[in-house]
């Protein structure tokens, strides 16, 4: 399922004029599809570097809670301290979900090795998919390419809507979906940051209000 | 070109910052704190805002599809994902891509 997202990402990068190697390298270097989408889209908009970096940074804030939760599960006195900082780069939404499911069946000292193996295969497959999507986009008819480019936003639409379990997620998504396009009309270059901060803060305030009266 | 690699490096560092911070303070941060709740809301809102913007006000290749075509493609993806299959992500994404491809082909024929 990650493959579909990265096929779409490759096609999108090709459509926005990003060189192939930069698109593939971004899969290993950023290793977060929303951040990569922001990277490609904001580059196409000629957004200021600071705005792009800030938007990517805010979009990947979810790695903080994900890492916080997973690291204690992998800690073992046998591992050197720096290996945790390497494994943190390999963490992704798919790897995290699979690890949370598998860890209870694995002895603690084997978890880190398993995680390295699984996430490296995942990253390799995703890098290949980005390249395939990129190269495929050039060889397809305009209509089929449109379908491929359409895969990236669809992937996120479904992941986001399918993953809603809490009120904070639903409200954040709703406020963001409205604030994002509005912010884009006001300031294309800063729209991702402004829409996220505006929509997210609104969602947070509504939630806090609801809790007080709830 | 060099600028693009620099941008990529900066974006990679920006992402790694959270991973690094997570390892550093794992076990010490309160997942129930107000700051944490706010960051979660902002993260969701930003990704949703980006996807909504790509679908409503697209740039580049996707701008060649009309709003109706994009809406129909999204609807096909949602129907395939939530109703036709048991939340099969690949089926949903494929349905959306095929729907918008067929719509474009049909538009060419007429």
mmCIF file of C-alpha atoms in Angstrom:
data_model
loop_
_atom_site.group_PDB
_atom_site.id
_atom_site.type_symbol
_atom_site.label_atom_id
_atom_site.label_comp_id
_atom_site.label_asym_id
_atom_site.label_seq_id
_atom_site.Cartn_x
_atom_site.Cartn_y
_atom_site.Cartn_z
ATOM 1 C CA UNK A 1 0.000 0.000 0.000
ATOM 2 C CA UNK A 2 2.981 2.242 0.560
ATOM 3 C CA UNK A 3 4.029 1.370 -3.003
ATOM 4 C CA UNK A 4 0.967 3.148 -4.437
ATOM 5 C CA UNK A 5 1.799 6.305 -2.525
ATOM 6 C CA UNK A 6 5.393 6.324 -3.750
ATOM 7 C CA UNK A 7 4.394 5.553 -7.367
ATOM 8 C CA UNK A 8 2.180 8.624 -7.180
ATOM 9 C CA UNK A 9 4.914 10.657 -5.520
ATOM 10 C CA UNK A 10 7.368 9.769 -8.330
ATOM 11 C CA UNK A 11 4.843 10.794 -10.965
ATOM 12 C CA UNK A 12 4.115 14.037 -9.134
ATOM 13 C CA UNK A 13 7.833 14.846 -8.846
ATOM 14 C CA UNK A 14 8.236 14.232 -12.601
ATOM 15 C CA UNK A 15 5.240 16.469 -13.356
ATOM 16 C CA UNK A 16 6.676 19.262 -11.183
ATOM 17 C CA UNK A 17 10.082 19.108 -12.855
ATOM 18 C CA UNK A 18 12.141 17.632 -9.999
ATOM 19 C CA UNK A 19 15.170 15.605 -11.261
ATOM 20 C CA UNK A 20 14.878 11.815 -10.848
ATOM 21 C CA UNK A 21 17.785 11.488 -8.416
ATOM 22 C CA UNK A 22 16.459 14.199 -6.143
ATOM 23 C CA UNK A 23 13.051 12.484 -6.068
ATOM 24 C CA UNK A 24 14.592 9.086 -5.208
ATOM 25 C CA UNK A 25 17.048 10.588 -2.703
ATOM 26 C CA UNK A 26 14.197 12.389 -0.947
ATOM 27 C CA UNK A 27 12.589 9.010 -0.237
ATOM 28 C CA UNK A 28 15.654 7.900 1.761
ATOM 29 C CA UNK A 29 16.558 11.327 3.187
ATOM 30 C CA UNK A 30 13.166 12.663 4.277
ATOM 31 C CA UNK A 31 11.430 9.253 4.467
ATOM 32 C CA UNK A 32 8.013 10.759 5.122
ATOM 33 C CA UNK A 33 5.549 11.050 2.260
ATOM 34 C CA UNK A 34 3.737 14.188 3.499
ATOM 35 C CA UNK A 35 7.086 15.954 3.945
ATOM 36 C CA UNK A 36 8.161 14.857 0.468
ATOM 37 C CA UNK A 37 4.889 16.118 -1.045
ATOM 38 C CA UNK A 38 5.461 19.477 0.646
ATOM 39 C CA UNK A 39 9.074 19.505 -0.588
ATOM 40 C CA UNK A 40 7.982 18.934 -4.216
ATOM 41 C CA UNK A 41 4.906 21.157 -4.171
ATOM 42 C CA UNK A 42 6.566 24.105 -2.426
ATOM 43 C CA UNK A 43 9.566 23.905 -4.720
ATOM 44 C CA UNK A 44 7.137 24.109 -7.661
ATOM 45 C CA UNK A 45 5.563 27.199 -6.065
ATOM 46 C CA UNK A 46 9.050 28.738 -5.662
ATOM 47 C CA UNK A 47 8.378 29.142 -1.933
ATOM 48 C CA UNK A 48 11.114 30.626 0.296
ATOM 49 C CA UNK A 49 13.509 28.039 1.771
ATOM 50 C CA UNK A 50 12.513 28.927 5.321
ATOM 51 C CA UNK A 51 8.804 28.424 4.571
ATOM 52 C CA UNK A 52 9.469 25.021 2.998
ATOM 53 C CA UNK A 53 11.670 23.817 5.846
ATOM 54 C CA UNK A 54 9.164 25.046 8.433
ATOM 55 C CA UNK A 55 6.278 23.319 6.643
ATOM 56 C CA UNK A 56 8.208 20.042 6.338
ATOM 57 C CA UNK A 57 9.205 20.280 9.981
ATOM 58 C CA UNK A 58 5.641 20.840 11.173
ATOM 59 C CA UNK A 59 4.293 18.064 8.948
ATOM 60 C CA UNK A 60 6.712 15.551 10.438
ATOM 61 C CA UNK A 61 6.051 16.463 14.069
ATOM 62 C CA UNK A 62 4.160 13.161 14.337
ATOM 63 C CA UNK A 63 7.540 11.405 14.430
ATOM 64 C CA UNK A 64 8.083 12.763 17.933
ATOM 65 C CA UNK A 65 5.213 10.841 19.555
ATOM 66 C CA UNK A 66 5.904 7.810 17.315
ATOM 67 C CA UNK A 67 9.570 7.693 18.351
ATOM 68 C CA UNK A 68 8.741 8.370 21.990
ATOM 69 C CA UNK A 69 6.452 5.388 22.049
ATOM 70 C CA UNK A 70 8.584 2.898 20.113
ATOM 71 C CA UNK A 71 12.106 3.511 21.450
ATOM 72 C CA UNK A 72 11.588 2.112 24.961
ATOM 73 C CA UNK A 73 10.321 -1.119 23.325
ATOM 74 C CA UNK A 74 13.614 -1.594 21.500
ATOM 75 C CA UNK A 75 16.043 -0.598 24.218
ATOM 76 C CA UNK A 76 18.385 -3.318 25.403
ATOM 77 C CA UNK A 77 21.714 -3.025 27.246
ATOM 78 C CA UNK A 78 23.407 -4.974 24.430
ATOM 79 C CA UNK A 79 22.827 -2.205 21.858
ATOM 80 C CA UNK A 80 25.083 0.806 21.578
ATOM 81 C CA UNK A 81 23.421 4.158 22.303
ATOM 82 C CA UNK A 82 24.014 5.601 18.814
ATOM 83 C CA UNK A 83 22.121 2.809 17.038
ATOM 84 C CA UNK A 84 18.846 4.312 18.292
ATOM 85 C CA UNK A 85 19.642 7.535 16.459
ATOM 86 C CA UNK A 86 20.207 5.573 13.235
ATOM 87 C CA UNK A 87 17.051 3.520 13.605
ATOM 88 C CA UNK A 88 15.055 6.708 14.204
ATOM 89 C CA UNK A 89 15.763 7.774 10.616
ATOM 90 C CA UNK A 90 14.258 4.473 9.357
ATOM 91 C CA UNK A 91 10.995 4.982 11.214
ATOM 92 C CA UNK A 92 7.921 5.570 9.065
ATOM 93 C CA UNK A 93 4.179 5.288 9.570
ATOM 94 C CA UNK A 94 4.068 1.809 7.953
ATOM 95 C CA UNK A 95 7.133 0.539 9.824
ATOM 96 C CA UNK A 96 5.804 1.865 13.092
ATOM 97 C CA UNK A 97 2.392 0.246 12.640
ATOM 98 C CA UNK A 98 3.988 -3.107 11.811
ATOM 99 C CA UNK A 99 6.446 -2.862 14.716
ATOM 100 C CA UNK A 100 3.683 -2.130 17.227
ATOM 101 C CA UNK A 101 1.891 -5.244 15.985
ATOM 102 C CA UNK A 102 4.938 -7.557 15.938
ATOM 103 C CA UNK A 103 6.939 -6.512 19.021
ATOM 104 C CA UNK A 104 4.888 -8.357 21.632
ATOM 105 C CA UNK A 105 5.863 -11.672 19.943
ATOM 106 C CA UNK A 106 9.567 -10.839 19.697
ATOM 107 C CA UNK A 107 12.138 -11.114 22.520
ATOM 108 C CA UNK A 108 13.361 -7.628 23.426
ATOM 109 C CA UNK A 109 16.933 -8.134 22.225
ATOM 110 C CA UNK A 110 15.763 -9.216 18.746
ATOM 111 C CA UNK A 111 13.438 -6.290 18.150
ATOM 112 C CA UNK A 112 16.063 -3.772 17.003
ATOM 113 C CA UNK A 113 17.491 -6.215 14.420
ATOM 114 C CA UNK A 114 14.019 -7.068 13.143
ATOM 115 C CA UNK A 115 13.163 -3.400 12.852
ATOM 116 C CA UNK A 116 16.355 -2.643 10.893
ATOM 117 C CA UNK A 117 15.607 -5.457 8.433
ATOM 118 C CA UNK A 118 11.956 -4.649 7.950
ATOM 119 C CA UNK A 119 12.321 -0.886 7.549
ATOM 120 C CA UNK A 120 15.301 -1.149 5.169
ATOM 121 C CA UNK A 121 13.290 -3.427 2.854
ATOM 122 C CA UNK A 122 10.394 -0.963 3.116
ATOM 123 C CA UNK A 123 12.651 1.968 2.254
ATOM 124 C CA UNK A 124 14.243 0.098 -0.685
ATOM 125 C CA UNK A 125 10.836 -0.838 -2.124
ATOM 126 C CA UNK A 126 9.648 2.758 -1.727
ATOM 127 C CA UNK A 127 12.739 4.183 -3.438
ATOM 128 C CA UNK A 128 12.196 1.789 -6.367
ATOM 129 C CA UNK A 129 8.516 2.775 -6.505
ATOM 130 C CA UNK A 130 9.344 6.487 -6.638
ATOM 131 C CA UNK A 131 11.741 5.797 -9.535
ATOM 132 C CA UNK A 132 9.147 3.610 -11.308
ATOM 133 C CA UNK A 133 6.437 6.252 -10.885
ATOM 134 C CA UNK A 134 8.819 8.932 -12.115
ATOM 135 C CA UNK A 135 9.969 7.006 -15.194
ATOM 136 C CA UNK A 136 6.468 5.686 -15.874
ATOM 137 C CA UNK A 137 5.091 9.214 -15.902
ATOM 138 C CA UNK A 138 7.272 10.089 -18.901
ATOM 139 C CA UNK A 139 6.231 7.077 -20.961
ATOM 140 C CA UNK A 140 2.490 7.186 -20.392
ATOM 141 C CA UNK A 141 -0.199 9.095 -22.255
ATOM 142 C CA UNK A 142 -1.239 12.376 -20.678
ATOM 143 C CA UNK A 143 -4.484 10.810 -19.414
ATOM 144 C CA UNK A 144 -2.794 7.820 -17.753
ATOM 145 C CA UNK A 145 -0.178 10.117 -16.227
ATOM 146 C CA UNK A 146 -2.949 12.192 -14.724
ATOM 147 C CA UNK A 147 -4.236 9.020 -13.071
ATOM 148 C CA UNK A 148 -0.799 8.290 -11.623
ATOM 149 C CA UNK A 149 -0.323 11.842 -10.305
ATOM 150 C CA UNK A 150 -3.776 11.577 -8.753
ATOM 151 C CA UNK A 151 -2.616 8.600 -6.659
ATOM 152 C CA UNK A 152 -0.613 10.660 -4.142
ATOM 153 C CA UNK A 153 -3.465 12.900 -2.915
ATOM 154 C CA UNK A 154 -5.858 9.897 -2.967
ATOM 155 C CA UNK A 155 -3.436 7.890 -0.811
ATOM 156 C CA UNK A 156 -3.454 10.641 1.808
ATOM 157 C CA UNK A 157 -7.163 11.318 1.567
ATOM 158 C CA UNK A 158 -7.871 7.650 2.368
ATOM 159 C CA UNK A 159 -5.127 7.248 5.005
ATOM 160 C CA UNK A 160 -6.270 10.393 6.818
ATOM 161 C CA UNK A 161 -9.998 9.646 6.681
ATOM 162 C CA UNK A 162 -9.482 5.938 7.369
ATOM 163 C CA UNK A 163 -7.233 6.612 10.362
ATOM 164 C CA UNK A 164 -9.588 8.881 12.281
ATOM 165 C CA UNK A 165 -10.121 7.406 15.714
ATOM 166 C CA UNK A 166 -10.103 10.414 18.018
ATOM 167 C CA UNK A 167 -11.979 13.674 18.051
ATOM 168 C CA UNK A 168 -8.754 15.699 17.889
ATOM 169 C CA UNK A 169 -7.798 13.969 14.618
ATOM 170 C CA UNK A 170 -11.211 14.505 13.010
ATOM 171 C CA UNK A 171 -11.394 18.149 14.063
ATOM 172 C CA UNK A 172 -7.794 18.847 13.004
ATOM 173 C CA UNK A 173 -8.464 17.329 9.583
ATOM 174 C CA UNK A 174 -11.693 19.274 9.087
ATOM 175 C CA UNK A 175 -10.240 22.632 10.144
ATOM 176 C CA UNK A 176 -7.110 22.016 8.083
ATOM 177 C CA UNK A 177 -9.050 21.024 4.968
ATOM 178 C CA UNK A 178 -10.862 24.368 5.109
ATOM 179 C CA UNK A 179 -7.906 26.501 6.238
ATOM 180 C CA UNK A 180 -5.419 25.055 3.715
ATOM 181 C CA UNK A 181 -7.104 26.196 0.480
ATOM 182 C CA UNK A 182 -8.097 29.550 2.075
ATOM 183 C CA UNK A 183 -4.499 30.205 3.143
ATOM 184 C CA UNK A 184 -3.380 29.309 -0.372
ATOM 185 C CA UNK A 185 -5.618 32.031 -1.829
ATOM 186 C CA UNK A 186 -4.058 34.563 0.560
ATOM 187 C CA UNK A 187 -0.392 33.529 0.328
ATOM 188 C CA UNK A 188 0.608 30.524 -1.829
ATOM 189 C CA UNK A 189 4.202 30.367 -0.554
ATOM 190 C CA UNK A 190 3.253 30.258 3.157
ATOM 191 C CA UNK A 191 -0.062 28.470 2.718
ATOM 192 C CA UNK A 192 0.973 25.073 4.162
ATOM 193 C CA UNK A 193 2.393 26.601 7.348
ATOM 194 C CA UNK A 194 -0.315 29.247 7.734
ATOM 195 C CA UNK A 195 -3.134 26.795 7.033
ATOM 196 C CA UNK A 196 -1.682 24.232 9.445
ATOM 197 C CA UNK A 197 -1.083 26.699 12.267
ATOM 198 C CA UNK A 198 -4.427 28.447 11.735
ATOM 199 C CA UNK A 199 -6.546 25.325 11.247
ATOM 200 C CA UNK A 200 -4.711 23.354 13.930
ATOM 201 C CA UNK A 201 -4.926 26.101 16.536
ATOM 202 C CA UNK A 202 -8.626 26.519 15.780
ATOM 203 C CA UNK A 203 -9.172 22.769 16.196
ATOM 204 C CA UNK A 204 -7.206 22.809 19.471
ATOM 205 C CA UNK A 205 -9.219 25.753 20.847
ATOM 206 C CA UNK A 206 -12.525 24.112 19.911
ATOM 207 C CA UNK A 207 -11.423 20.899 21.623
ATOM 208 C CA UNK A 208 -10.319 22.701 24.779
ATOM 209 C CA UNK A 209 -13.601 24.587 24.887
ATOM 210 C CA UNK A 210 -15.522 21.332 24.433
ATOM 211 C CA UNK A 211 -13.552 19.680 27.250
ATOM 212 C CA UNK A 212 -14.310 22.542 29.653
ATOM 213 C CA UNK A 213 -18.005 22.408 28.982
ATOM 214 C CA UNK A 214 -18.080 18.726 28.249
ATOM 215 C CA UNK B 1 20.360 22.339 -9.072
ATOM 216 C CA UNK B 2 22.725 22.727 -6.091
ATOM 217 C CA UNK B 3 19.980 24.794 -4.495
ATOM 218 C CA UNK B 4 17.544 21.913 -4.830
ATOM 219 C CA UNK B 5 19.937 19.488 -3.093
ATOM 220 C CA UNK B 6 20.434 22.072 -0.341
ATOM 221 C CA UNK B 7 16.675 22.335 0.056
ATOM 222 C CA UNK B 8 16.422 18.546 0.229
ATOM 223 C CA UNK B 9 19.141 18.392 2.890
ATOM 224 C CA UNK B 10 17.376 21.087 4.924
ATOM 225 C CA UNK B 11 14.046 19.250 4.645
ATOM 226 C CA UNK B 12 15.698 15.960 5.663
ATOM 227 C CA UNK B 13 17.245 17.646 8.723
ATOM 228 C CA UNK B 14 13.911 19.237 9.614
ATOM 229 C CA UNK B 15 12.310 15.783 9.618
ATOM 230 C CA UNK B 16 15.185 14.164 11.474
ATOM 231 C CA UNK B 17 14.925 16.798 14.194
ATOM 232 C CA UNK B 18 11.751 15.131 15.578
ATOM 233 C CA UNK B 19 13.216 11.638 15.338
ATOM 234 C CA UNK B 20 16.325 12.832 17.187
ATOM 235 C CA UNK B 21 14.286 14.650 19.817
ATOM 236 C CA UNK B 22 12.098 11.583 20.242
ATOM 237 C CA UNK B 23 15.070 9.325 20.983
ATOM 238 C CA UNK B 24 16.588 11.951 23.264
ATOM 239 C CA UNK B 25 13.604 12.431 25.515
ATOM 240 C CA UNK B 26 11.788 9.110 25.056
ATOM 241 C CA UNK B 27 10.122 8.258 28.309
ATOM 242 C CA UNK B 28 10.292 11.766 29.757
ATOM 243 C CA UNK B 29 7.641 13.743 27.848
ATOM 244 C CA UNK B 30 4.043 13.779 28.964
ATOM 245 C CA UNK B 31 1.864 12.574 26.096
ATOM 246 C CA UNK B 32 -1.147 14.132 27.792
ATOM 247 C CA UNK B 33 0.234 17.680 27.952
ATOM 248 C CA UNK B 34 -1.465 20.684 26.329
ATOM 249 C CA UNK B 35 1.513 21.444 24.082
ATOM 250 C CA UNK B 36 1.393 17.902 22.769
ATOM 251 C CA UNK B 37 -2.346 18.172 22.020
ATOM 252 C CA UNK B 38 -1.770 21.399 20.102
ATOM 253 C CA UNK B 39 1.098 19.963 18.042
ATOM 254 C CA UNK B 40 -1.094 16.972 17.133
ATOM 255 C CA UNK B 41 -3.899 19.281 15.917
ATOM 256 C CA UNK B 42 -1.475 21.388 13.871
ATOM 257 C CA UNK B 43 0.121 18.300 12.285
ATOM 258 C CA UNK B 44 -3.248 16.903 11.209
ATOM 259 C CA UNK B 45 -4.508 20.272 9.988
ATOM 260 C CA UNK B 46 -1.410 20.893 7.900
ATOM 261 C CA UNK B 47 -1.497 17.580 6.048
ATOM 262 C CA UNK B 48 -5.272 17.845 5.526
ATOM 263 C CA UNK B 49 -4.841 21.420 4.300
ATOM 264 C CA UNK B 50 -2.192 20.377 1.800
ATOM 265 C CA UNK B 51 -4.252 17.489 0.406
ATOM 266 C CA UNK B 52 -7.385 19.658 0.227
ATOM 267 C CA UNK B 53 -5.442 22.371 -1.582
ATOM 268 C CA UNK B 54 -3.995 19.867 -4.100
ATOM 269 C CA UNK B 55 -7.523 18.608 -4.845
ATOM 270 C CA UNK B 56 -9.366 21.956 -4.851
ATOM 271 C CA UNK B 57 -6.708 24.303 -6.266
ATOM 272 C CA UNK B 58 -4.118 22.095 -8.002
ATOM 273 C CA UNK B 59 -0.947 23.262 -9.713
ATOM 274 C CA UNK B 60 0.972 21.398 -12.427
ATOM 275 C CA UNK B 61 -0.357 18.261 -14.117
ATOM 276 C CA UNK B 62 -3.420 17.856 -11.908
ATOM 277 C CA UNK B 63 -4.701 21.284 -12.987
ATOM 278 C CA UNK B 64 -5.507 19.678 -16.366
ATOM 279 C CA UNK B 65 -8.396 17.816 -14.740
ATOM 280 C CA UNK B 66 -11.566 19.800 -14.055
ATOM 281 C CA UNK B 67 -12.936 20.196 -10.528
ATOM 282 C CA UNK B 68 -15.744 17.790 -11.437
ATOM 283 C CA UNK B 69 -13.255 15.163 -12.646
ATOM 284 C CA UNK B 70 -11.171 15.504 -9.485
ATOM 285 C CA UNK B 71 -14.279 15.289 -7.296
ATOM 286 C CA UNK B 72 -15.497 12.189 -9.187
ATOM 287 C CA UNK B 73 -12.091 10.543 -8.858
ATOM 288 C CA UNK B 74 -12.054 11.243 -5.106
ATOM 289 C CA UNK B 75 -15.579 9.879 -4.771
ATOM 290 C CA UNK B 76 -14.582 6.668 -6.620
ATOM 291 C CA UNK B 77 -11.593 6.242 -4.284
ATOM 292 C CA UNK B 78 -13.735 6.782 -1.169
ATOM 293 C CA UNK B 79 -16.474 4.382 -2.339
ATOM 294 C CA UNK B 80 -13.939 1.670 -3.237
ATOM 295 C CA UNK B 81 -12.107 2.100 0.058
ATOM 296 C CA UNK B 82 -14.957 2.409 2.551
ATOM 297 C CA UNK B 83 -17.779 0.425 0.942
ATOM 298 C CA UNK B 84 -16.587 -1.937 -1.798
ATOM 299 C CA UNK B 85 -13.532 -3.279 0.033
ATOM 300 C CA UNK B 86 -12.714 -3.541 3.707
ATOM 301 C CA UNK B 87 -10.520 -0.480 3.731
ATOM 302 C CA UNK B 88 -8.122 -1.785 1.098
ATOM 303 C CA UNK B 89 -5.860 1.195 0.499
ATOM 304 C CA UNK B 90 -4.511 -0.087 -2.795
ATOM 305 C CA UNK B 91 -8.017 -0.703 -4.188
ATOM 306 C CA UNK B 92 -9.102 2.790 -3.142
ATOM 307 C CA UNK B 93 -6.113 4.586 -4.627
ATOM 308 C CA UNK B 94 -6.328 2.510 -7.835
ATOM 309 C CA UNK B 95 -10.069 3.195 -8.177
ATOM 310 C CA UNK B 96 -9.453 6.937 -7.946
ATOM 311 C CA UNK B 97 -6.630 6.840 -10.500
ATOM 312 C CA UNK B 98 -8.583 4.642 -12.949
ATOM 313 C CA UNK B 99 -11.732 6.770 -12.580
ATOM 314 C CA UNK B 100 -9.948 10.001 -13.444
ATOM 315 C CA UNK B 101 -8.125 8.284 -16.321
ATOM 316 C CA UNK B 102 -11.412 6.950 -17.800
ATOM 317 C CA UNK B 103 -13.124 10.314 -17.362
ATOM 318 C CA UNK B 104 -10.329 12.016 -19.289
ATOM 319 C CA UNK B 105 -10.507 9.382 -22.059
ATOM 320 C CA UNK B 106 -14.298 9.788 -22.269
ATOM 321 C CA UNK B 107 -13.889 13.557 -22.507
ATOM 322 C CA UNK B 108 -11.500 13.087 -25.442
ATOM 323 C CA UNK B 109 -13.936 10.802 -27.278
ATOM 324 C CA UNK B 110 -16.858 13.195 -27.161
#
